[in-house]
CSV table of C-alpha atoms in Angstrom, one decimal:
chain,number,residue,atom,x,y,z
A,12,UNK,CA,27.7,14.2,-28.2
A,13,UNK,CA,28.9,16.1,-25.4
A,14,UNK,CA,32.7,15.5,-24.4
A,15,UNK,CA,31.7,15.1,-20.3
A,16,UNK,CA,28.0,14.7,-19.4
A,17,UNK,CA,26.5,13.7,-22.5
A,18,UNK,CA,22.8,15.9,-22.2
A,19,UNK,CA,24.0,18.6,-24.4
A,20,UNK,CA,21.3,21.2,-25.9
A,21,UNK,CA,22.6,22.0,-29.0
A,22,UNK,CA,21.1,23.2,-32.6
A,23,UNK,CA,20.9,21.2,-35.3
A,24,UNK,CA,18.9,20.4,-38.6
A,25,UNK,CA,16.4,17.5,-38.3
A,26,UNK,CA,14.3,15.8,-41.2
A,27,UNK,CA,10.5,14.3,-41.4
A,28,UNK,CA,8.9,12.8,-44.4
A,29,UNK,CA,5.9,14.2,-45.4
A,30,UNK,CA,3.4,14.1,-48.4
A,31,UNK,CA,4.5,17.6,-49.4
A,32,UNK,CA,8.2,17.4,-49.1
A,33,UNK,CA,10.1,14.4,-48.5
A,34,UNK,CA,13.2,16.3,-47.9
A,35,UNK,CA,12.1,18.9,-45.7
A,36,UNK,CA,14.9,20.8,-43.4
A,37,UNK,CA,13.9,22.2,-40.4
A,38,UNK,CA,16.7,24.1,-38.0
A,39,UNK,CA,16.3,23.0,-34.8
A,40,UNK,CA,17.2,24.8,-31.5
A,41,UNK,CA,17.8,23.3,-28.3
A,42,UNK,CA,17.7,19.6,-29.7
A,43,UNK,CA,19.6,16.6,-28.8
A,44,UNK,CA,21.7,15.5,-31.2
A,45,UNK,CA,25.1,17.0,-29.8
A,46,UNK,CA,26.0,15.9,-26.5
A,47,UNK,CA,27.7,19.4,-24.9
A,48,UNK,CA,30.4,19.2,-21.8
A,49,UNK,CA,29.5,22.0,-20.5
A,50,UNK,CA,25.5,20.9,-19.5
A,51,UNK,CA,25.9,18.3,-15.9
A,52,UNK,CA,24.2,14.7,-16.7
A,53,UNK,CA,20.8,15.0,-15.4
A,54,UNK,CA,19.0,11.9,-13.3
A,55,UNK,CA,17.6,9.5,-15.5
A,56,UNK,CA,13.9,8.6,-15.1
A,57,UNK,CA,12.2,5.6,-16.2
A,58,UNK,CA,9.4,5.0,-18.5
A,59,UNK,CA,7.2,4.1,-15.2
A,60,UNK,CA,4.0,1.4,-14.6
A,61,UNK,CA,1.3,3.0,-16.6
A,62,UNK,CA,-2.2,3.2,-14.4
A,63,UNK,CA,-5.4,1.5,-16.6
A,64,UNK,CA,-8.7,3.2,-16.1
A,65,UNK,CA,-11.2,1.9,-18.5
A,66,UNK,CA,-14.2,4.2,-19.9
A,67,UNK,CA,-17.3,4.5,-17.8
A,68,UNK,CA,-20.0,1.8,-18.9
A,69,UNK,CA,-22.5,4.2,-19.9
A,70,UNK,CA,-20.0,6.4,-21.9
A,71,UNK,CA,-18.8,3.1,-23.6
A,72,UNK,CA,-22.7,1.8,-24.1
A,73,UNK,CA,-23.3,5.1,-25.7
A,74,UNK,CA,-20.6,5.2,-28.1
A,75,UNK,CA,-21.1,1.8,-29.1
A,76,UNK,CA,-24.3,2.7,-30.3
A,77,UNK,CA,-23.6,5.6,-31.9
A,78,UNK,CA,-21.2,3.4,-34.1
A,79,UNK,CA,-23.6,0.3,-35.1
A,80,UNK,CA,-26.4,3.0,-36.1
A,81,UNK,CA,-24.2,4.4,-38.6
A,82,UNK,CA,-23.2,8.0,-37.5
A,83,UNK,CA,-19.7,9.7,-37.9
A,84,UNK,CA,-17.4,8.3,-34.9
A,85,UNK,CA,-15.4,11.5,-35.0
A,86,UNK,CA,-14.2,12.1,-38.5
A,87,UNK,CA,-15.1,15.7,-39.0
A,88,UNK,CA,-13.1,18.9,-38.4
A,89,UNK,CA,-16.2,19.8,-36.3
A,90,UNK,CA,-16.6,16.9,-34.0
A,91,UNK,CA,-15.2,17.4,-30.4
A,92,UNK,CA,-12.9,14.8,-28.9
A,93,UNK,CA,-14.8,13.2,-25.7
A,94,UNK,CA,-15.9,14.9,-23.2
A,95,UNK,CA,-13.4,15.1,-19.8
A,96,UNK,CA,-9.7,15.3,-19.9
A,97,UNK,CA,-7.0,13.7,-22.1
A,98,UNK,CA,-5.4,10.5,-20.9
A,99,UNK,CA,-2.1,11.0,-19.4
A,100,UNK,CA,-0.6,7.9,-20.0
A,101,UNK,CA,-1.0,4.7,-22.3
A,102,UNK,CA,-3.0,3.1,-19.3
A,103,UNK,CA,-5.2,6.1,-19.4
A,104,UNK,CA,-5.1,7.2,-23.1
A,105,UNK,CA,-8.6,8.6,-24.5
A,106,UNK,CA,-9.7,6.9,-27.2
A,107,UNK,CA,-9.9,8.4,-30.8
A,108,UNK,CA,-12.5,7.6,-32.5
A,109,UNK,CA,-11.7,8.0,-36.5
A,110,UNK,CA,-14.5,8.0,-39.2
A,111,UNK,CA,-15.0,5.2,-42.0
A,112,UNK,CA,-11.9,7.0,-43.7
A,113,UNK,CA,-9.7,7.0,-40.6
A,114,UNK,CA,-9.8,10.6,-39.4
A,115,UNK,CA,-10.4,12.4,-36.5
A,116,UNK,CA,-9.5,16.1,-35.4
A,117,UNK,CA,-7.6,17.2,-32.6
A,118,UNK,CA,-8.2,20.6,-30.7
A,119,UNK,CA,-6.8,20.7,-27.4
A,120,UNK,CA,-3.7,22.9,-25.2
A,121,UNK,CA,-1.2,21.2,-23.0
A,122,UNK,CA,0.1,22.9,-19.6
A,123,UNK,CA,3.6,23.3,-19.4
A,124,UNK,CA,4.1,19.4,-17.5
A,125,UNK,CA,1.0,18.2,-19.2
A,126,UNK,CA,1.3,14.9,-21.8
A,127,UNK,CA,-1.9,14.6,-24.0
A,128,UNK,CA,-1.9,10.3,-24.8
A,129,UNK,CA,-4.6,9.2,-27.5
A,130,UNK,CA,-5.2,5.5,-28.3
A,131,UNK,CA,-5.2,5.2,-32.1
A,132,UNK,CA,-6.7,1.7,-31.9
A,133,UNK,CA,-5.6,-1.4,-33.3
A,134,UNK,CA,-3.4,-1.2,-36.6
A,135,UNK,CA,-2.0,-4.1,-39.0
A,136,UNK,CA,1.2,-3.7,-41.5
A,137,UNK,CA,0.6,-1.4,-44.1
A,138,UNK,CA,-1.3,1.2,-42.1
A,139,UNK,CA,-0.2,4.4,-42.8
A,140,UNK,CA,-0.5,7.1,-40.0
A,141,UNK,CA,-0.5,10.6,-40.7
A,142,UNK,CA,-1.0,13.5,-38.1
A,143,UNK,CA,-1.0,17.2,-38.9
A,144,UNK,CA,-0.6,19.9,-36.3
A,145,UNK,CA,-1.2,23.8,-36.5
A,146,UNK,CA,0.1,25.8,-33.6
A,147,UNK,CA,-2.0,28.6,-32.8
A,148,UNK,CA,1.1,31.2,-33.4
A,149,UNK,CA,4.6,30.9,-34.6
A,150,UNK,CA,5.7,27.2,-35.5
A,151,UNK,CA,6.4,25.9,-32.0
A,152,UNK,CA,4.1,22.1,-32.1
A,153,UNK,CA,4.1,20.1,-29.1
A,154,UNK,CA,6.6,17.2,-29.0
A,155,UNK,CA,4.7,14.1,-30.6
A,156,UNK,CA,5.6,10.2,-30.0
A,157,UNK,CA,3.8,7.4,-31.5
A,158,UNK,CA,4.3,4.6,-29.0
A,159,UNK,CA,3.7,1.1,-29.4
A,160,UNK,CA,1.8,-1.1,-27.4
A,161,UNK,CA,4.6,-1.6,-24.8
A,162,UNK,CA,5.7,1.8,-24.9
A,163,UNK,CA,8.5,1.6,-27.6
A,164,UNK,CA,8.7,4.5,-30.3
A,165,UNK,CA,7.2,4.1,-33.4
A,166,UNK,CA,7.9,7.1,-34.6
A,167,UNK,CA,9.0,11.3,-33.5
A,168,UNK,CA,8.3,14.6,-33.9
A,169,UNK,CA,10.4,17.1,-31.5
A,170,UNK,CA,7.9,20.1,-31.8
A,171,UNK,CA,10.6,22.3,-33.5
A,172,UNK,CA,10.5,23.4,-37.1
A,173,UNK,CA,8.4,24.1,-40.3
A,174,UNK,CA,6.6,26.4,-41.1
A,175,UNK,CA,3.4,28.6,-39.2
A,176,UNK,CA,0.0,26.6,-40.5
A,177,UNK,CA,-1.1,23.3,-40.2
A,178,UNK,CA,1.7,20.5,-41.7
A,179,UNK,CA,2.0,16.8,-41.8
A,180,UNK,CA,4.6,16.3,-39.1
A,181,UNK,CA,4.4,12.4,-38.5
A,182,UNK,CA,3.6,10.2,-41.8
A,183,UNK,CA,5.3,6.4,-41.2
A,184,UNK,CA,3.6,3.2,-42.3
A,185,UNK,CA,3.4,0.2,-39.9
A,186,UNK,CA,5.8,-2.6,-41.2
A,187,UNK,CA,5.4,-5.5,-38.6
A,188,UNK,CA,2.6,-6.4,-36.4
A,189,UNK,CA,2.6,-3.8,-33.4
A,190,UNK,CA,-1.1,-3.8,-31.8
A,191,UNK,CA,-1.9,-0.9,-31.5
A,192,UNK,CA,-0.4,2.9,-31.4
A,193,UNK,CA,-0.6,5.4,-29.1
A,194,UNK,CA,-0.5,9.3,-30.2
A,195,UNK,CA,1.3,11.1,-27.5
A,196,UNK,CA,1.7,14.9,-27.3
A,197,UNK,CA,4.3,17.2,-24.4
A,198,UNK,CA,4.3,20.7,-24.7
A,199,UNK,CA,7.8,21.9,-25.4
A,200,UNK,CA,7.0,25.2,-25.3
A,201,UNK,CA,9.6,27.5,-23.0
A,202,UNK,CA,8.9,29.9,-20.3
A,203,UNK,CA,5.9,27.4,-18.6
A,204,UNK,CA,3.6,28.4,-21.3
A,205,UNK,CA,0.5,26.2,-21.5
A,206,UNK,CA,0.1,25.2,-25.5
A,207,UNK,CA,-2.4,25.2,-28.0
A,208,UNK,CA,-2.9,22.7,-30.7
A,209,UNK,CA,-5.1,21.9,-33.5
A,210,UNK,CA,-4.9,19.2,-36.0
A,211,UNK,CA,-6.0,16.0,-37.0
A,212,UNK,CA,-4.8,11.7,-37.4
A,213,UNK,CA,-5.5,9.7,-40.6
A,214,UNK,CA,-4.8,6.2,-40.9
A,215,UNK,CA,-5.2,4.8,-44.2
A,216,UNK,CA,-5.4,1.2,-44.1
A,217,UNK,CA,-3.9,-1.6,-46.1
A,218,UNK,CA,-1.1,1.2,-47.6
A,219,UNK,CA,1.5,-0.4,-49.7
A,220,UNK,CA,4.7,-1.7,-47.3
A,221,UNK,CA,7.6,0.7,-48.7
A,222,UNK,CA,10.9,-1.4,-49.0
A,223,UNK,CA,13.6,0.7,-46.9
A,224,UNK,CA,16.7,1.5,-49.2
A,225,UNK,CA,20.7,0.1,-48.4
A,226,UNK,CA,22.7,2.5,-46.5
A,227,UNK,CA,26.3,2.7,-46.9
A,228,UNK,CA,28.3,3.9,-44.1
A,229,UNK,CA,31.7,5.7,-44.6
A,230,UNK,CA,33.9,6.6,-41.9
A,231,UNK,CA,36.4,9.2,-44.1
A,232,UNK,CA,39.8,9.0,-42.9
A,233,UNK,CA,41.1,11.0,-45.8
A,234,UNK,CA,40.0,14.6,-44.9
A,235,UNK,CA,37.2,16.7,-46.2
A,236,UNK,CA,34.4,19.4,-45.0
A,237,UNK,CA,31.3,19.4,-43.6
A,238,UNK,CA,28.4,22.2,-43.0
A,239,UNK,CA,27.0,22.4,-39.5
A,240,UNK,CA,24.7,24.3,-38.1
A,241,UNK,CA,27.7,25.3,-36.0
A,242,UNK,CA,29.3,26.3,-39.2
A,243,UNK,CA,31.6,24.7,-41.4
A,244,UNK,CA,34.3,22.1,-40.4
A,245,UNK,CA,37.5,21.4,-42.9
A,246,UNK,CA,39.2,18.2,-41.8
A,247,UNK,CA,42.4,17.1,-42.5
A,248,UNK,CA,43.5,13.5,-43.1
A,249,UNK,CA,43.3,11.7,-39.8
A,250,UNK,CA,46.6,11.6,-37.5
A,251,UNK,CA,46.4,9.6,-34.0
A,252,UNK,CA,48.8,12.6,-33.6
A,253,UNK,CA,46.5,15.4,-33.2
A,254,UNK,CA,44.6,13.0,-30.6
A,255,UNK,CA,47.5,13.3,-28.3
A,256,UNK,CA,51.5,13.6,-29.1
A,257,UNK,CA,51.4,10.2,-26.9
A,258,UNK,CA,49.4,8.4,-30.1
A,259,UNK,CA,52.1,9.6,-32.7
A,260,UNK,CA,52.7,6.8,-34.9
A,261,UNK,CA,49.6,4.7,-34.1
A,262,UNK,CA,47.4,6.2,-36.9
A,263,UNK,CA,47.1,2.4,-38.8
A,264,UNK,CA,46.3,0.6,-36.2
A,265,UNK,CA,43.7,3.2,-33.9
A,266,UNK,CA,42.4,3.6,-37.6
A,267,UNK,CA,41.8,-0.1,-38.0
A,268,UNK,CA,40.4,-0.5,-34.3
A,269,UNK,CA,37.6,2.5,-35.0
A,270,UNK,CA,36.4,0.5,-37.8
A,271,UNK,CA,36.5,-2.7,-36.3
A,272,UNK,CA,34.3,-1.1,-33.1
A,273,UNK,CA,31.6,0.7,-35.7
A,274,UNK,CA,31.3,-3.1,-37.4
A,275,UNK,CA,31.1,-4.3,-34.5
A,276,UNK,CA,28.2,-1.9,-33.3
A,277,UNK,CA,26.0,-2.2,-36.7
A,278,UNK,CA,26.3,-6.1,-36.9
A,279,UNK,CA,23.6,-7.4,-37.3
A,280,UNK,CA,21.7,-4.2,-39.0
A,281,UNK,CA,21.8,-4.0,-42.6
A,282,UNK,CA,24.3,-0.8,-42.5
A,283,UNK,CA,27.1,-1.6,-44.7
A,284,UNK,CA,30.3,0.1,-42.8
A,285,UNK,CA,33.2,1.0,-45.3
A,286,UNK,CA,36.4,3.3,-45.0
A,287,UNK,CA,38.0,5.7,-47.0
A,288,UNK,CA,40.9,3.3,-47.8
A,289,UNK,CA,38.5,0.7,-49.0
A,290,UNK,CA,37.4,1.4,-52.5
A,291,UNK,CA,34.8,4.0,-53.8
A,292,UNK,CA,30.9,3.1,-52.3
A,293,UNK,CA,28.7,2.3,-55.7
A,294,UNK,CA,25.7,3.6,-53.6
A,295,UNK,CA,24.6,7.0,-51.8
A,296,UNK,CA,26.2,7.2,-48.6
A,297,UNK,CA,26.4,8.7,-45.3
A,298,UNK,CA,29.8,10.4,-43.8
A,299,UNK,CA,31.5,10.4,-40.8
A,300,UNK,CA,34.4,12.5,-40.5
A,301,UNK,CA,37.2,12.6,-38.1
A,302,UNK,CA,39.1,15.5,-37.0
A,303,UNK,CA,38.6,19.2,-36.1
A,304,UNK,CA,38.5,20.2,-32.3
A,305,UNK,CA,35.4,21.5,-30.6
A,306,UNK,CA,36.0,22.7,-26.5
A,307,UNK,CA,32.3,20.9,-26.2
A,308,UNK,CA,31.9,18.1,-28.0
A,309,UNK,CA,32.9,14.8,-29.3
A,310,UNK,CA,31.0,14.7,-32.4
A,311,UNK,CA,27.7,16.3,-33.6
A,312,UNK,CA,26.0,15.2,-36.9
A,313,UNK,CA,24.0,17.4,-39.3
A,314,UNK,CA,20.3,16.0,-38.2
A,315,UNK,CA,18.4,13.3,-36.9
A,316,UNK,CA,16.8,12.0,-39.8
A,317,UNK,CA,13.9,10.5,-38.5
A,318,UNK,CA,12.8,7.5,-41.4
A,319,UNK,CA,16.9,8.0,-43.0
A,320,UNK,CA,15.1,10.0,-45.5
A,321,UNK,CA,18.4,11.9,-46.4
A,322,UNK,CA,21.2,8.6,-47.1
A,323,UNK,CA,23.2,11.0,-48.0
A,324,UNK,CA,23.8,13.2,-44.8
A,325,UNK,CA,27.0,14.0,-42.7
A,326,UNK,CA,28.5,13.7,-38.9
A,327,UNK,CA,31.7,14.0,-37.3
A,328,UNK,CA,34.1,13.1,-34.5
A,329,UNK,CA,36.4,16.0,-33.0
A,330,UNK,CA,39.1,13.9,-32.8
A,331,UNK,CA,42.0,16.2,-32.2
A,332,UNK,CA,42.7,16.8,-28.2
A,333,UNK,CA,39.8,14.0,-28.1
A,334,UNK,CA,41.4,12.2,-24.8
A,335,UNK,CA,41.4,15.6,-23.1
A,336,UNK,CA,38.0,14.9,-21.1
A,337,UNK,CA,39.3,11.5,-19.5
A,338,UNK,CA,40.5,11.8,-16.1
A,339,UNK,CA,42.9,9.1,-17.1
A,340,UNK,CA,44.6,9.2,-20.6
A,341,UNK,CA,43.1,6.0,-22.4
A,342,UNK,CA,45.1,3.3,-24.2
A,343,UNK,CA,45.5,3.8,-27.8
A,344,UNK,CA,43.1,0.6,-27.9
A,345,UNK,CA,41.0,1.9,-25.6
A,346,UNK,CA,40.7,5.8,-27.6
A,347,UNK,CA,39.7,4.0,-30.2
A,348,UNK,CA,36.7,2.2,-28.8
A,349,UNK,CA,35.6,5.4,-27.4
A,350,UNK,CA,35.9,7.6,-31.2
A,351,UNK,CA,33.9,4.2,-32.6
A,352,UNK,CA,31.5,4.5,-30.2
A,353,UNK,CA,30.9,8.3,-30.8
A,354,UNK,CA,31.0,7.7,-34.2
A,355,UNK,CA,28.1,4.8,-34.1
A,356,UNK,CA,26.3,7.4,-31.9
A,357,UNK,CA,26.3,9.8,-34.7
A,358,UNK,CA,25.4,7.3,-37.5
A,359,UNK,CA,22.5,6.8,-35.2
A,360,UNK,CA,21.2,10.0,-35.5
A,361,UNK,CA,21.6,10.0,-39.3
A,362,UNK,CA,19.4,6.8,-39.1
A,363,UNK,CA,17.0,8.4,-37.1
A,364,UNK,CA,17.4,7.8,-33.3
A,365,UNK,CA,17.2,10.1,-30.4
A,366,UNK,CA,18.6,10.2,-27.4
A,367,UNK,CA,18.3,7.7,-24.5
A,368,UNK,CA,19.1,7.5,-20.4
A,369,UNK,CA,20.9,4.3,-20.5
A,370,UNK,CA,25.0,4.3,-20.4
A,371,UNK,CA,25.0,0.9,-22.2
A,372,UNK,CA,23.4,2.3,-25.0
A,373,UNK,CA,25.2,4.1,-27.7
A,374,UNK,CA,22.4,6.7,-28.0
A,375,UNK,CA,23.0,7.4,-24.3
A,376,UNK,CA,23.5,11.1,-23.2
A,377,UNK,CA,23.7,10.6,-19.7
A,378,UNK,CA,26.9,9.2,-19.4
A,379,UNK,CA,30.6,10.5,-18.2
A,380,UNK,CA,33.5,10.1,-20.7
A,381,UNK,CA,34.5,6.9,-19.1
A,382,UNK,CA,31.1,5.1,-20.3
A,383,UNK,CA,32.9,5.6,-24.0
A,384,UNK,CA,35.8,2.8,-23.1
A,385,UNK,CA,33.2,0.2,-22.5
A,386,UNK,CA,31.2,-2.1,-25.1
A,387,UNK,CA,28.5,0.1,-26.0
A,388,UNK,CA,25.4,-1.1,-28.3
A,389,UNK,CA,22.4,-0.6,-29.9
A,390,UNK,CA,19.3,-1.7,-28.0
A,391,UNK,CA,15.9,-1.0,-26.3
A,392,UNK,CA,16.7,1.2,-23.8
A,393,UNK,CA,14.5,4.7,-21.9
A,394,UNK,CA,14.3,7.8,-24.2
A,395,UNK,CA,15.9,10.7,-22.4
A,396,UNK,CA,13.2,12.9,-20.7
A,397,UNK,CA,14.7,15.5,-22.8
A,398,UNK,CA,13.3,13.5,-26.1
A,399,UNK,CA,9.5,12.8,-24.3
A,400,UNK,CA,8.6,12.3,-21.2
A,401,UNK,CA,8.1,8.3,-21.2
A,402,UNK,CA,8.8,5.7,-24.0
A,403,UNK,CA,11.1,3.8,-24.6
A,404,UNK,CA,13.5,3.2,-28.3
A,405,UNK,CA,14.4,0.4,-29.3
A,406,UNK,CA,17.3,1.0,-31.7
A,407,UNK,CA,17.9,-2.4,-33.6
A,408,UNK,CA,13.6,-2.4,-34.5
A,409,UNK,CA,14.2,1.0,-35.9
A,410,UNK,CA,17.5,0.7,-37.9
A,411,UNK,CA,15.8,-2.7,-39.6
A,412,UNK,CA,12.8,-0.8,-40.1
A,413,UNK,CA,14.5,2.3,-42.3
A,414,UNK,CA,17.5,0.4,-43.6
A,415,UNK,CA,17.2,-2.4,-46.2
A,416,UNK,CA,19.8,-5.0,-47.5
């Protein structure tokens, strides 16, 4: 989280699930879940109207009737997507058409502002969508979103990681009623390169519904260490001090107001929020530290976990000279609020959300330093164009749907 505009393009670890290895790392560079003083905010786009352009009777006539006489709707490795260009857009999405096991292949190439938008079709809970990408060289993938319906993230896949060959980078089952999906592809390769991509989408149907685990939240107050892409951070017990000479002797209480304002932001979500004074969590748990100094950044966690895979990942909070990028010094109430909010922010990332244009959201990286003093939550709000393109996250859906009590 950057400590002025909060777009920072920073490095850091990020975990998928996948068949293979549910506990995959991938290092990440130029990702988003650091916000970095030194980048300005950019402007914020919206997701947009989306067009709707049906398929052309005959093309439609003709498919139909290649389904009802029994022939392969597009299951094989060999069979070509439809003929013309891919949908842009959810209003203009091509369809995929998957075979009586629910595959189809995907063999296309995206120019540099190109998005490639398929419509997966309609899916019930306990669907289970897997897609697989191979980039023709290297491991660069295009950026993937599954969107919802109304254009809210199912799931992500930034592009970045893994290893050269084809890999399972999206594999999520559908837990509530959503529709349909939409598989959405931007090319996030550099240098206005236009990019290959072959791969393929399964949904297997009627999947068991995986119960999401309890996730403990501890913000350590006590001291400690954490490995960052970065490098590695030792953190001494917190002192309102080291903020700011002017917040000597306020440790207790700015302490006590970062917890409440974390609570505060997670109420409502099953995340159970404890502190280091409270006693030892029974469970795995996450951990937020507080301390250090970074020139750059207010905090910065380890990964964005997409499906909390890991509950047992890191972040922290630079706390010391932390009221440095305020034009005015804050209150000691009011540096509180604004080290809670960073601190939700980060837990966000360790639960698997991405960045967002909206300064009323706590995944917001848009922002100026000031947005940090004011009540900040988690809700449905535009991802950053930095994340995808269009779409929207909404962040309460996707804590409930990866966090159980």
């Amino acid at each position: 989280m950057p400590r002025a505009a909060r777009s920072g393009i920073r490095p850091h670890r990020i975990k998928y699930p996948s068949p293979e290895n549910l506990r995959r790392e991938y290092l990440l560079v130029n990702s988003h879940n650091a916000i970095d003083l030194s980048v300005p905010a950019p402007h914020r786009e919206s997701t947009g109207v989306f067009a709707s352009r049906g398929f052309a009777p005959a093309l439609l006539a003709l498919a139909m009737l290649v389904c009802a006489t029994g022939l392969n709707c597009g299951g094989s490795m060999d069979t070509p997507l439809p003929p013309g260009p891919i949908g842009s857009s959810l209003g203009t999405a091509t369809r995929l058409l998957l075979d009586d096991a629910g595959f189809a292949a995907l063999n296309s190439s995206l120019a540099p502002s190109k998005v490639d938008v398929y419509d997966l079709g309609p899916v019930q809970p306990g669907d289970r969508v897997r897609v697989a990408l191979e980039p023709p060289v290297g491991t660069l993938r295009p950026k993937t979103a599954v969107l919802d319906f109304d254009g809210v993230l199912f799931t992500y896949y930034s592009g970045q990681g893994g290893a050269a060959g084809l890999q399972t980078i999206i594999d999520a089952v559908v837990t509530q009623a959503t529709g349909k999906l939409f598989l959405c592809l931007a090319n996030s390769a550099a240098n206005n390169v236009t990019q290959a991509y072959s791969g393929s989408v399964e949904i297997l149907r009627s999947e068991p519904i995986p119960t999401p685990p309890p996730q403990i939240l501890l913000l350590n107050f006590a001291g400690g260490s954490i490995m960052l892409p970065e490098g590695n951070f030792t953190v001494l017990p917190f002192n309102a001090a080291d903020i700011d000479a002017n917040y000597a002797g306020m440790t207790a209480a700015i302490k006590m107001k970062i917890a409440d304002v974390v609570r505060e932001n997670f109420e409502g979500t099953p995340v159970q929020v404890v502190t280091s004074d409270d006693p030892p969590p029974a469970g795995p748990f996450s951990t937020i530290e507080f301390g250090a100094f970074s020139a750059t950044l207010f905090g910065i966690s380890q990964d964005v976990d997409q499906e909390n895979v890991d509950r047992c990942d890191d972040a922290i909070v630079f706390t010391n000279d932390f009221d440095k990028a305020f034009a005015v010094q804050p209150t000691a109430d009011g540096i509180a609020t604004a080290i809670g909010n960073v601190a939700a922010h980060e837990a966000g990332h360790l639960l698997g959300l991405n960045h967002t244009s909206d300064v009323t959201d706590l995944m917001d990286t848009t922002g100026s330093a000031s947005t940090l003093l004011a009540d900040q939550d988690f809700k449905t709000a535009n991802l950053h164009p930095n994340i995808f393109p269009f779409g929207k996250q909404d962040g309460p859906a996707l804590i409930a749907r990866v966090v159980g009590p």
